[in-house]
Coordinates of C-alpha atoms and ligand atoms in Angstrom, one line a residue:
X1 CA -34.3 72.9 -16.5
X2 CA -34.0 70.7 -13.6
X3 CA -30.3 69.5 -12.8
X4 CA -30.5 65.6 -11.8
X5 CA -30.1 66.3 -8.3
X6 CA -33.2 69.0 -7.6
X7 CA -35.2 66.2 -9.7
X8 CA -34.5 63.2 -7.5
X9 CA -35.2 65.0 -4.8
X10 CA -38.5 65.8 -5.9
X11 CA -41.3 63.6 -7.4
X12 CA -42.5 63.2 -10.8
X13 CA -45.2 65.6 -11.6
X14 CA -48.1 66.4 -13.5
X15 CA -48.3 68.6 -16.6
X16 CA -51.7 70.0 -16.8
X17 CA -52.1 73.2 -19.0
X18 CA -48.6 74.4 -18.8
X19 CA -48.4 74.2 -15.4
X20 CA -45.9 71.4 -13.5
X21 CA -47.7 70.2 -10.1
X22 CA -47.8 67.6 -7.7
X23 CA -50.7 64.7 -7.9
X24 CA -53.3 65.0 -5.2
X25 CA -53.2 61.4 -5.3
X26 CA -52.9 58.6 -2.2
X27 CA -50.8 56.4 -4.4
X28 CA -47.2 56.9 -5.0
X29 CA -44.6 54.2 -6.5
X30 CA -41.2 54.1 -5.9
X31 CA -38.9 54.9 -8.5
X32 CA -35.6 52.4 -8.2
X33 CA -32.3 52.2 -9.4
X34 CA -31.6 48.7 -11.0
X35 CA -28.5 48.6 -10.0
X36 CA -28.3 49.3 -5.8
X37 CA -32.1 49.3 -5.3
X38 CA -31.7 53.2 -4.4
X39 CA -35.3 55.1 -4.2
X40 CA -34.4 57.7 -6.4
X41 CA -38.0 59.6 -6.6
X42 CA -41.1 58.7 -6.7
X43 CA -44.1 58.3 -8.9
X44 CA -48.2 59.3 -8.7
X45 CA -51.1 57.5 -10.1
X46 CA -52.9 60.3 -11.0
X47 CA -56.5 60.5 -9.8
X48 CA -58.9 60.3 -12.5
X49 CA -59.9 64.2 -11.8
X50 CA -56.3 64.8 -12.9
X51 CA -56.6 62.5 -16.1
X52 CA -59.7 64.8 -16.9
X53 CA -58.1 68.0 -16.2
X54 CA -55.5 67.3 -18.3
X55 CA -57.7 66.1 -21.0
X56 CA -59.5 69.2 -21.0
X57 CA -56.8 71.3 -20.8
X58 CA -55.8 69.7 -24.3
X59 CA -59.3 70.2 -25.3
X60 CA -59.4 73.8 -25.0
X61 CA -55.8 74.6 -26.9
X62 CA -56.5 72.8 -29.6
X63 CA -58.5 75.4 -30.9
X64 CA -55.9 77.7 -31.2
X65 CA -53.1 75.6 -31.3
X66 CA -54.5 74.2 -34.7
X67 CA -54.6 77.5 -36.0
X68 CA -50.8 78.4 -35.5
X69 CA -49.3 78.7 -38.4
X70 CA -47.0 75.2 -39.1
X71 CA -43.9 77.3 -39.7
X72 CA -44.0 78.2 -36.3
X73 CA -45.1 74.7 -34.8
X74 CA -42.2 73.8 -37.1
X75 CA -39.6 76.6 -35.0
X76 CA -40.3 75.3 -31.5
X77 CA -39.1 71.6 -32.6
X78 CA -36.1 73.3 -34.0
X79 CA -35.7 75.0 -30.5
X80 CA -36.3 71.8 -28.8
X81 CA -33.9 69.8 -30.2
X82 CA -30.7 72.3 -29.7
X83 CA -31.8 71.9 -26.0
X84 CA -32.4 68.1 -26.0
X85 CA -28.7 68.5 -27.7
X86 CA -27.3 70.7 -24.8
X87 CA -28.8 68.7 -22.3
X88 CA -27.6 65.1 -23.5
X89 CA -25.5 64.3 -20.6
X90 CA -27.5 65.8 -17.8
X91 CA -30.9 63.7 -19.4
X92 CA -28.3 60.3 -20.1
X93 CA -27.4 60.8 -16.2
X94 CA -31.1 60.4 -14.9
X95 CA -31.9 57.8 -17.9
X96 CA -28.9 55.6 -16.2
X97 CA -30.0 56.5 -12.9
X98 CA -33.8 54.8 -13.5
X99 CA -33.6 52.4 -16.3
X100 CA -30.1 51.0 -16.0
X101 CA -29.1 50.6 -19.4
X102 CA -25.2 52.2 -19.8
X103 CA -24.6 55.6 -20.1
X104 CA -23.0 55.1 -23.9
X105 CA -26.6 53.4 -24.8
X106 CA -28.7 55.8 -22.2
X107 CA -26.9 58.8 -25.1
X108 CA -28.3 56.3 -27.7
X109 CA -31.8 56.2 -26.8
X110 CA -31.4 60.2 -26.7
X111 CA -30.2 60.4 -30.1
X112 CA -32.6 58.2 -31.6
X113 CA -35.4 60.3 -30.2
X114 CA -34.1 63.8 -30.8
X115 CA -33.4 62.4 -34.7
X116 CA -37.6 62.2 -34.6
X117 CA -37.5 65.7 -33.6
X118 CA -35.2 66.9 -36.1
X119 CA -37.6 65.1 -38.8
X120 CA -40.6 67.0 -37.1
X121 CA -38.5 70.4 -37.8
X122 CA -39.2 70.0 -41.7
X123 CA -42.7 68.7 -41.6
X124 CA -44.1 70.6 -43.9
X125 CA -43.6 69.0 -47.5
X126 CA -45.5 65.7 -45.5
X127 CA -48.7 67.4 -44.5
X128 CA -49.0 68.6 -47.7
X129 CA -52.9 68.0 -49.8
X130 CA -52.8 66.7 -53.1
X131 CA -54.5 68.8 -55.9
X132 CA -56.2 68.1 -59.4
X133 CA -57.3 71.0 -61.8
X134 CA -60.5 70.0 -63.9
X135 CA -61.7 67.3 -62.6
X136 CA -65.2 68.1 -64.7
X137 CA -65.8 71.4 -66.2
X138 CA -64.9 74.2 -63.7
X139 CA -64.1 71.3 -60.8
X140 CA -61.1 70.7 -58.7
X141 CA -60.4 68.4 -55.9
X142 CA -58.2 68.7 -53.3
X143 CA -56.9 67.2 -50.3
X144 CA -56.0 68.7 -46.6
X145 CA -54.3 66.9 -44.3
X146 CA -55.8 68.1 -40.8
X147 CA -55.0 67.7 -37.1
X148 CA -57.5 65.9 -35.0
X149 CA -57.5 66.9 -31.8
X150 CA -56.5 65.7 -28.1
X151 CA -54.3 62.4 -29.0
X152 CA -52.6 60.5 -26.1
X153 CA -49.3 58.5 -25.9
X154 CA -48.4 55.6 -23.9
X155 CA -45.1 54.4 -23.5
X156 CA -42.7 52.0 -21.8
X157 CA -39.7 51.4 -19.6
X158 CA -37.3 50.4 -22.3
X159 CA -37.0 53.5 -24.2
X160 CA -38.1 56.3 -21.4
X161 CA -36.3 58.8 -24.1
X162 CA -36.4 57.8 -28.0
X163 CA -40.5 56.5 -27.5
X164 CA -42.2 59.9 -25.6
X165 CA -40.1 61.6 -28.2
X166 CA -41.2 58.7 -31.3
X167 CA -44.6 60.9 -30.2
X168 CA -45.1 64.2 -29.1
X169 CA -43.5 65.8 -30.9
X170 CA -44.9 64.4 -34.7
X171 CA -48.3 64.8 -33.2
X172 CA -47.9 68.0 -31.6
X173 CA -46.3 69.7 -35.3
X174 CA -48.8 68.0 -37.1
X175 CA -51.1 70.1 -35.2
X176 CA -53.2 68.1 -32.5
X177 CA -52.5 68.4 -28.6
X178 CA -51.4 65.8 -26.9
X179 CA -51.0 63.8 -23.2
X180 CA -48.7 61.5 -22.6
X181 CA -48.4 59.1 -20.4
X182 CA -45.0 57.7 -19.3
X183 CA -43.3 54.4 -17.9
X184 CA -44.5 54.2 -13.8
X185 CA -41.0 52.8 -14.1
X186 CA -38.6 55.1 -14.9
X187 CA -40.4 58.4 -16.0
X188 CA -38.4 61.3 -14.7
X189 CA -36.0 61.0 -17.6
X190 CA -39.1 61.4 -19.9
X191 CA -40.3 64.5 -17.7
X192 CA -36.4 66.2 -18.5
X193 CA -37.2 66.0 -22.1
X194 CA -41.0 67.6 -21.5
X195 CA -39.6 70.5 -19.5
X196 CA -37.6 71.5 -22.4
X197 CA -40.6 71.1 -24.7
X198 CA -42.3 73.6 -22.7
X199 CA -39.1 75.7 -22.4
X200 CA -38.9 75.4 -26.2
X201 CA -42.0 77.4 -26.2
X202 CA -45.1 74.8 -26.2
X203 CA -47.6 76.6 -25.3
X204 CA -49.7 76.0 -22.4
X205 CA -52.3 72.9 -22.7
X206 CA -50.8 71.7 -26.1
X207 CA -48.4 68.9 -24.3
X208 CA -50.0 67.2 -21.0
X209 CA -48.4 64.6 -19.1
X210 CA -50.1 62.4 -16.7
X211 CA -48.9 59.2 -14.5
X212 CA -50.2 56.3 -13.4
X213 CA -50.7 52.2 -14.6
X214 CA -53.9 50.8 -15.8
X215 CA -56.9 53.1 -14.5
X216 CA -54.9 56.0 -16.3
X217 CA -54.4 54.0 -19.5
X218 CA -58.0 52.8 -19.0
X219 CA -59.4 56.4 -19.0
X220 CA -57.7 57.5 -21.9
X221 CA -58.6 54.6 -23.9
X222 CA -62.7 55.2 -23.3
X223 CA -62.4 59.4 -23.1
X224 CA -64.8 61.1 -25.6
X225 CA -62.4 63.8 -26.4
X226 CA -58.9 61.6 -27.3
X227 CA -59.0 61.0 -30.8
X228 CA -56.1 58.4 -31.4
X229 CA -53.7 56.4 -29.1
X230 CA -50.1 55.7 -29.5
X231 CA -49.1 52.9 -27.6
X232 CA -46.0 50.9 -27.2
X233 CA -45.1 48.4 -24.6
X234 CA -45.9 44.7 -24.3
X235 CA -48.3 42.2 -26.6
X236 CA -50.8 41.6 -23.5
X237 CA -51.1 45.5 -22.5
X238 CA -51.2 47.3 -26.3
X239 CA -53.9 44.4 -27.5
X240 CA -55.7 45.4 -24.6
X241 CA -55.3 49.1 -25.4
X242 CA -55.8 48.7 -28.9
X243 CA -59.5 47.0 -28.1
X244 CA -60.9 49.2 -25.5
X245 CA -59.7 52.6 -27.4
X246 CA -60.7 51.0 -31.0
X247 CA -63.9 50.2 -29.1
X248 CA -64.7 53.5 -28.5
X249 CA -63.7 54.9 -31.9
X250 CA -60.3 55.9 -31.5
X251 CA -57.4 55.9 -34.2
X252 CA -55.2 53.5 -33.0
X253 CA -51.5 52.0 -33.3
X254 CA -50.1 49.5 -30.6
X255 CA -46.3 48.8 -31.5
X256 CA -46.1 45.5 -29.0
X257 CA -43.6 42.2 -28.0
X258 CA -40.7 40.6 -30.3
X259 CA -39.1 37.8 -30.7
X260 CA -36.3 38.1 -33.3
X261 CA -34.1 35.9 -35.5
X262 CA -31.2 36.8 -37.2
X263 CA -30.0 34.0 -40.0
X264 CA -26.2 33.4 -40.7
X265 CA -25.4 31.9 -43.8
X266 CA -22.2 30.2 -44.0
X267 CA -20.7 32.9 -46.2
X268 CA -21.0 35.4 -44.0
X269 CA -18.3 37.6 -42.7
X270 CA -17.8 35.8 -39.6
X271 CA -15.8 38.2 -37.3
X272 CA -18.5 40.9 -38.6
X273 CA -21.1 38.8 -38.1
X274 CA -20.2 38.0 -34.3
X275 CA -19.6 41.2 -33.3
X276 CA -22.8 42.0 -34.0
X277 CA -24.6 38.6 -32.7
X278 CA -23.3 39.7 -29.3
X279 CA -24.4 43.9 -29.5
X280 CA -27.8 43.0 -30.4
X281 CA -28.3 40.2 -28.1
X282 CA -27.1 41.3 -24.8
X283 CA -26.7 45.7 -25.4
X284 CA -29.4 47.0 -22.8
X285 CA -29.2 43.6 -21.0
X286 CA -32.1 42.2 -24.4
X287 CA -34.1 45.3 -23.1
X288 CA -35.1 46.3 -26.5
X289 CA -38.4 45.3 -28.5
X290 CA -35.9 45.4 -31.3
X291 CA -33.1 43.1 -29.5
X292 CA -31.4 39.7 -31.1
X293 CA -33.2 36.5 -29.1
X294 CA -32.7 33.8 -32.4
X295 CA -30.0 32.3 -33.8
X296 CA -30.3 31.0 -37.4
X297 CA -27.7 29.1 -37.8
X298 CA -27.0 27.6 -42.0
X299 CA -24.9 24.9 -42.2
X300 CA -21.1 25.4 -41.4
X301 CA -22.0 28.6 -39.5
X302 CA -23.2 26.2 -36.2
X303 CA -19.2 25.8 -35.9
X304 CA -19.0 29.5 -35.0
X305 CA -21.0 29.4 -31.8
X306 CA -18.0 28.3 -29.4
X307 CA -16.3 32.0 -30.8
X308 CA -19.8 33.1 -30.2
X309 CA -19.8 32.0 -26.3
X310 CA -16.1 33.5 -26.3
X311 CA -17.1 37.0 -27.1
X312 CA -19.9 37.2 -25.3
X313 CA -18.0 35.6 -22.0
X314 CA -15.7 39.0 -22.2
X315 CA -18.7 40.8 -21.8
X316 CA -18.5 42.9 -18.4
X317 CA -21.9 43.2 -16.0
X318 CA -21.9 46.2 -13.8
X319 CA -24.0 48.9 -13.3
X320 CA -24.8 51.7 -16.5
X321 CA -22.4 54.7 -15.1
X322 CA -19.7 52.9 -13.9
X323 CA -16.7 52.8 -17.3
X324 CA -16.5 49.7 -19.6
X325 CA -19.9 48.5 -18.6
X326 CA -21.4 46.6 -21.6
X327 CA -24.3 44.8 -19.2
X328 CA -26.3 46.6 -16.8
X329 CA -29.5 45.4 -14.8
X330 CA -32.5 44.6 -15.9
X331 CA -35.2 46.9 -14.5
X332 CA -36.6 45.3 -11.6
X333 CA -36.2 42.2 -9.6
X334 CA -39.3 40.8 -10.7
X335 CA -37.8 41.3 -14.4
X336 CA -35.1 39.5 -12.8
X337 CA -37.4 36.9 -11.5
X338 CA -39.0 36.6 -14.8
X339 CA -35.6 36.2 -16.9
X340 CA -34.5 33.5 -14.5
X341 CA -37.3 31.6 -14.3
X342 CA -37.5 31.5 -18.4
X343 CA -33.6 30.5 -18.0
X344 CA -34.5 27.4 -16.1
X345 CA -36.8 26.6 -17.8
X346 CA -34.9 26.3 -21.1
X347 CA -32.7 23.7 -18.9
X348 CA -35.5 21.7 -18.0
X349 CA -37.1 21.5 -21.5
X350 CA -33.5 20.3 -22.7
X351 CA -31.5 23.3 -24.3
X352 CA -27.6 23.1 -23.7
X353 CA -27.1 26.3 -22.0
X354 CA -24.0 27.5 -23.0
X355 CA -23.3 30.4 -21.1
X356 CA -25.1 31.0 -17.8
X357 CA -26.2 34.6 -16.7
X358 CA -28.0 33.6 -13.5
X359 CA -25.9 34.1 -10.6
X360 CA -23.6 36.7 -11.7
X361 CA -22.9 39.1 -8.4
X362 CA -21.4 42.9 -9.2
X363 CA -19.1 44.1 -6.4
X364 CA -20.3 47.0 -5.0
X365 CA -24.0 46.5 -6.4
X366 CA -24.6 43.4 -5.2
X367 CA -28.4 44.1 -4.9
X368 CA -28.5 44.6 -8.3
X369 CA -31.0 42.7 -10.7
X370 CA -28.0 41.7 -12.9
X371 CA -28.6 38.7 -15.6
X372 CA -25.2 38.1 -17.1
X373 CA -24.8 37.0 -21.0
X374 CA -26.6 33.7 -21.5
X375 CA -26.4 31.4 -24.7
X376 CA -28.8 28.3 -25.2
X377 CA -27.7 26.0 -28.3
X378 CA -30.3 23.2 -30.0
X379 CA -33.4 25.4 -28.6
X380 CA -36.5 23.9 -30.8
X381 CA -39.5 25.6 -31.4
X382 CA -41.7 24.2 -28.8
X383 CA -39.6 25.2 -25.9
X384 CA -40.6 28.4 -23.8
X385 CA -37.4 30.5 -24.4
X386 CA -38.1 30.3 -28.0
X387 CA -42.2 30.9 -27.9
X388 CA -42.0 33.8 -25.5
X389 CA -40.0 36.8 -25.2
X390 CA -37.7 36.7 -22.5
X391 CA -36.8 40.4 -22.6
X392 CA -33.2 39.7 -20.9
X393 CA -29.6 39.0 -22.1
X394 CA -30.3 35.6 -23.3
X395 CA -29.7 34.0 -26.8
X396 CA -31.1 30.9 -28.3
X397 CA -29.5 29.5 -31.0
X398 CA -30.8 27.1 -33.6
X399 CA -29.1 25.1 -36.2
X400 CA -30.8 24.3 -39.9
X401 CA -29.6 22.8 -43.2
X402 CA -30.6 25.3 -45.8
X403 CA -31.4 28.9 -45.9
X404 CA -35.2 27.7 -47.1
X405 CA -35.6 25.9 -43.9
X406 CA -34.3 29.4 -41.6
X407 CA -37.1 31.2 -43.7
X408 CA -40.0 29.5 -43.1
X409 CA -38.6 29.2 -39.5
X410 CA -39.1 33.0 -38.8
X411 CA -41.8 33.0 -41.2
X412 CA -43.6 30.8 -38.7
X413 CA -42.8 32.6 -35.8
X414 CA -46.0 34.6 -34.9
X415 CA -44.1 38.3 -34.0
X416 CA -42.7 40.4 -36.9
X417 CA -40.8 43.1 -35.2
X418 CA -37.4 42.8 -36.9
X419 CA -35.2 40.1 -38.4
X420 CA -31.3 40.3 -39.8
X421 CA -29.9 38.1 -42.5
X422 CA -25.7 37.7 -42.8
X423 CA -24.1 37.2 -46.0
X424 CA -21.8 37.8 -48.7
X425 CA -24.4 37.0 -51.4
X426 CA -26.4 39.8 -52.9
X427 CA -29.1 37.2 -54.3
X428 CA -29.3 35.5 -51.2
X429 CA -30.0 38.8 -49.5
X430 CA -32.4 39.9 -52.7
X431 CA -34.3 36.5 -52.1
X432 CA -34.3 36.7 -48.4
X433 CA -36.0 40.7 -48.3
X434 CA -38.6 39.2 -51.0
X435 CA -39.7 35.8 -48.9
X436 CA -39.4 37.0 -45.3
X437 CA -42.7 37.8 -43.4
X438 CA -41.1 40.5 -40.9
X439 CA -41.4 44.1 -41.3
X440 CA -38.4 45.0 -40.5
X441 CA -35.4 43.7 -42.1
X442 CA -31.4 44.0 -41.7
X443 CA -29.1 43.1 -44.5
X444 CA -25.8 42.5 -42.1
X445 CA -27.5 45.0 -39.6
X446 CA -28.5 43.4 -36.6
X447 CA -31.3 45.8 -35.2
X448 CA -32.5 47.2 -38.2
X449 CA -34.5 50.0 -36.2
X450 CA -35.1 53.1 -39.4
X451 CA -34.2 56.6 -39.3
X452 CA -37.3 59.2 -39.1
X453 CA -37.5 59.8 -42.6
X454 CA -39.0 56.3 -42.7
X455 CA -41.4 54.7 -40.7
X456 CA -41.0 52.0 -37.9
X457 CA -42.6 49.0 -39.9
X458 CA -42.8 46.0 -36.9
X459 CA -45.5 43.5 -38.6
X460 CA -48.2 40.4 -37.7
X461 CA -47.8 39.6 -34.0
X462 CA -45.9 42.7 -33.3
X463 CA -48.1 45.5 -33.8
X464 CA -51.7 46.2 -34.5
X465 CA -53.3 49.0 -36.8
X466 CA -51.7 50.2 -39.7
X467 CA -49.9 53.1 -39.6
X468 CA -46.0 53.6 -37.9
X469 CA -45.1 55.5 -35.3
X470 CA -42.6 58.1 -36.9
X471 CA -42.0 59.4 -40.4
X472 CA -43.9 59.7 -43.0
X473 CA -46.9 57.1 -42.0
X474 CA -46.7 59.0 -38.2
X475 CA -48.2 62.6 -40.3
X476 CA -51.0 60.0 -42.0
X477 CA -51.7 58.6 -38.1
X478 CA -52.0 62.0 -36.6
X479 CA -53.7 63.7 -39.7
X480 CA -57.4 63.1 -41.0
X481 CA -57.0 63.7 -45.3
X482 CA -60.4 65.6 -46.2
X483 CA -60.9 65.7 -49.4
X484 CA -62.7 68.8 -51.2
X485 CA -64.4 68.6 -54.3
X486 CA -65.3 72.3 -55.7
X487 CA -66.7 74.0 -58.4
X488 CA -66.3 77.5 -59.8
X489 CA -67.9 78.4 -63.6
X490 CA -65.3 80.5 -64.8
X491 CA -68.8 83.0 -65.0
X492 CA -70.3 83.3 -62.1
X493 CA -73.7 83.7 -63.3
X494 CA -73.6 80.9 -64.8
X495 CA -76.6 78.4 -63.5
X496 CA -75.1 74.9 -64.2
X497 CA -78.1 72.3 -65.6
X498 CA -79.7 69.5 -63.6
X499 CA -78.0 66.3 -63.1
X500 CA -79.3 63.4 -62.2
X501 CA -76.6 61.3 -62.3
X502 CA -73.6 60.2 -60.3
X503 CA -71.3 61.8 -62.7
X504 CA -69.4 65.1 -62.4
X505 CA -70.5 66.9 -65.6
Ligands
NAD601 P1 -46.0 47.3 -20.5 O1 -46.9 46.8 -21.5 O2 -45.9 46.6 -19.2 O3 -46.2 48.8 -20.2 C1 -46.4 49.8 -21.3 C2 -47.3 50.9 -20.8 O4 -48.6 50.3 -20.4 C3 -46.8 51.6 -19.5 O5 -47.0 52.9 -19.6 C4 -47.7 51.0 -18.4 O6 -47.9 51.9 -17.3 C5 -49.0 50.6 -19.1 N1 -49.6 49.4 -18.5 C6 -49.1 48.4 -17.9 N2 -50.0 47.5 -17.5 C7 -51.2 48.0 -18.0 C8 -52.5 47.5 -17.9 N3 -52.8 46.3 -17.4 N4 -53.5 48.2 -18.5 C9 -53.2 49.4 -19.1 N5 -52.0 49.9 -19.2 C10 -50.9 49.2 -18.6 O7 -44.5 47.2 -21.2 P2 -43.1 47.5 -20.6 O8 -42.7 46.3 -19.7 O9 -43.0 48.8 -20.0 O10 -42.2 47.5 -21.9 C11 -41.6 46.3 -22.5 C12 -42.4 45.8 -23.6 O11 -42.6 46.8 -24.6 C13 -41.8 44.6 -24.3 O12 -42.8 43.6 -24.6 C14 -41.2 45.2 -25.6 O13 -41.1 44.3 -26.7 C15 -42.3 46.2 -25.9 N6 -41.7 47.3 -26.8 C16 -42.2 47.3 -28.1 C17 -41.7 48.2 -28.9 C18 -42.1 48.2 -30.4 O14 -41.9 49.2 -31.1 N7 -42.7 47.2 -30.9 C19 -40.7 49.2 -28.5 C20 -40.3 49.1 -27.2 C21 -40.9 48.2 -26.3

């Protein structure tokens, strides 16, 4: 595979039918390091030719591809994650490089993806039919769960690892071909991990990859040959993709913004409960759909916010590679912009800001789009930086009586990603799973993101259509069940009677 140096020095290119080439394309973006503002490569928006190409290219091997046996769709997973294993460091290096987020964290976002791939090594007890004998004399009926053709992927900047690999590879096992379309942002990471798919033995035309923005996304949304859509990114962007494809009868799943809360009770562990406050607010600079941006406080817990401030204070803002960094940028200066601007606005609509990120300045990187730790107490629910997702290292914190009041509080919220509840109390929790209206919930787990075996369950504002993006609900997205109802007299002469009924006789 490509070392990080020959890949910066080259562009990100095209996959179309096993082959890797360079866009014929006028229009190029810059791909940036966060942290100096270094061009490190640079990006094509495909030309729609190339969108089709590719298309077709996944077109044509799904007729065979759908035929290879799953044991051996199985085997090339099992190859690809040993060398998205041996190629950690090298794919963390680039990951930094483009996105950012610390090396430590750029491992993480590896690891949660290749743990996708190690589920997609043991499909086979998933895609599984379901069988009755005797349904009516000489009748069975049976299930298949079957591929369904070209399906596309669309992912974003945040995850350029763990969200490709939250797709391909469960659609591609499952039997369908695929294209994928990565982050303009930061995709050369991504395109590491699809040169080892193909050097784990995809065959040609089974994964595509094209680039681009909103023509691309717009193309495969509307083209008659993609039969379902993956998409995650942001709540404008996957309702739009989730229209236009749904429109023109596509299976979709749009896994979209956050906003989430995590309640304290008062008898929580508080050193425990801190600790984690702190990771899950500011870890990837708040760059996760799944980060802490609410602060339930119950009762005696709003004394524990100055400790709050104190930890997060120590937290250290440099760039991803360099040692001890717990902070590094957000991805672009217009994220930067964007944090900011929600930061002062949280100060003119009357928060006590706490902490303040805004104008912290990294020696050596001073370009950077650094947003230091930032803490707002006595946020209410009308103010910006509690309606709308800041997507940066800033925590709002909100103080209540009772732990009734916290739930209706995130119940009320319209996004469902994930929430977290801290306690001692094993009814409280018990009540607290039962009554909360969030798909995702932690129990003293702050980012209660589940392992592939399950599914990633985000709810109501969060998502649209159905079924998760992994696990078990991942083989139901990317399978259509048929279901086969047959009959054989046990004599084959035998002539049956007329029925003129509904019922199977
Ligand atoms: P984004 O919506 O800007 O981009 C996502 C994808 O859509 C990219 O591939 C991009 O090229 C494409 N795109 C951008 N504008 C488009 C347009 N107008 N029409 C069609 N396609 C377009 O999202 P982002 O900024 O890359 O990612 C951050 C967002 O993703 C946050 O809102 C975050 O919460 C969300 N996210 C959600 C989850 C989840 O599982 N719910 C996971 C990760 C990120």
């Amino acid at each position: 595979m490509n070392t990080m140096s020959n890949i910066q020095s080259s562009t990100a290119k095209l996959l179309i039918n096993g082959q890797f080439v360079e866009s014929k394309t006028s229009e190029w973006q810059d791909i940036v390091n966060p942290a100096n503002q270094e061009v490190i490569g640079r990006v094509p928006f495909a030309t729609m030719d190339e969108v089709d190409a590719a298309i077709a290219s996944a077109q044509a091997a799904f007729a065979t591809w759908r035929h290879t046996p799953i044991q051996a769709r199985m085997r090339i997973m099992l190859k690809l994650q040993d060398l998205i294993r041996a190629n950690m460091k090298d794919i963390a290096r680039v990951l930094t490089a483009e996105q950012g987020k610390t090396l430590a964290d750029a491992e993480g976002d590896i690891q949660r993806g290749l743990e996708v791939v190690e589920h997609a090594c043991s499909i086979g007890t998933l895609q599984m039919g379901e069988y009755v004998e005797g349904v009516a004399r000489g009748v069975d009926t049976y299930t298949l769960q079957q591929p369904l053709g070209v399906c596309a992927g669309i992912t974003p900047f945040n995850f350029p690892a763990m969200i490709p690999l939250w797709m391909f590879p469960m659609a591609i096992v499952c039997g369908n071909t695929f294209v994928l379309k990565p982050s303009e942002q930061d995709p050369l990471s991504t395109m590491m991990l699809v040169e080892l798919a193909i050097e784990a033995g995809i065959p040609a035309g089974v994964l595509n990859v094209v680039h681009g923005g909103k023509d691309v996304v717009d193309r495969l949304c509307t083209h008659q040959h993609i039969k379902a859509i993956s998409f995650v990114g942001s709540t404008a962007v996957g309702t739009h993709v989730y229209n236009l494809a749904g429109q023109h009868g596509k299976r979709v799943q749009s896994m979209m913004g956050a906003k989430n809360h995590v309640v304290v009770m008062p008898d929580a562990n508080k050193e425990q409960t801190l600790n984690a406050l702190v990771g899950a607010a500011f870890g990837a600079a708040g760059q996760r759909c799944m980060a802490l941006s609410v602060a339930v406080m119950v009762g005696e817990s709003q004394n524990w916010v100055n400790d709050l401030v104190e930890k997060a204070k120590k937290l250290n803002v440099n760039a991803g590679h360099e040692p001890n960094t717990d902070i590094g940028p957000v991805i672009s200066p217009r994220a930067k912009a964007r944090v900011t601007d929600l930061i002062n606005s949280g100060v003119e609509q009357g928060a006590t800001l706490l902490l303040d990120g805004r104008d912290v300045v990294v020696k050596g990187y001073e370009e950077g789009n650094f947003v230091g730790a930032t803490i707002f107490n006595h946020v209410t629910t009308d103010m910006r930086i509690y309606k709308e997702e800041i997507f940066g290292p800033v925590l709002a914190i909100i103080s209540v009586d009772t732990f009734e009041e916290a739930v209706a509080l995130v119940n009320a919220n319209p996004f469902g990603n994930g929430v977290g509840l801290f306690t001692q109390s094993g009814a409280v929790a018990r009540n607290f799973q039962n009554q909360i209206d969030i798909g995702q919930v932690g129990i003293n787990i702050p980012i209660p993101v589940p392992v592939p075996f399950f599914s990633f369950t985000g709810s109501r504002g969060s998502k649209l259509g159905d079924l998760g993006p992994y696990g078990k609900q991942a083989v139901q997205f990317y399978t259509q069940t048929k279901t086969i109802t047959s009959r054989w007299f046990e004599d084959s002469h035998e002539a049956g009677e007329v029925n003129t009924t509904i019922s199977l006789r």
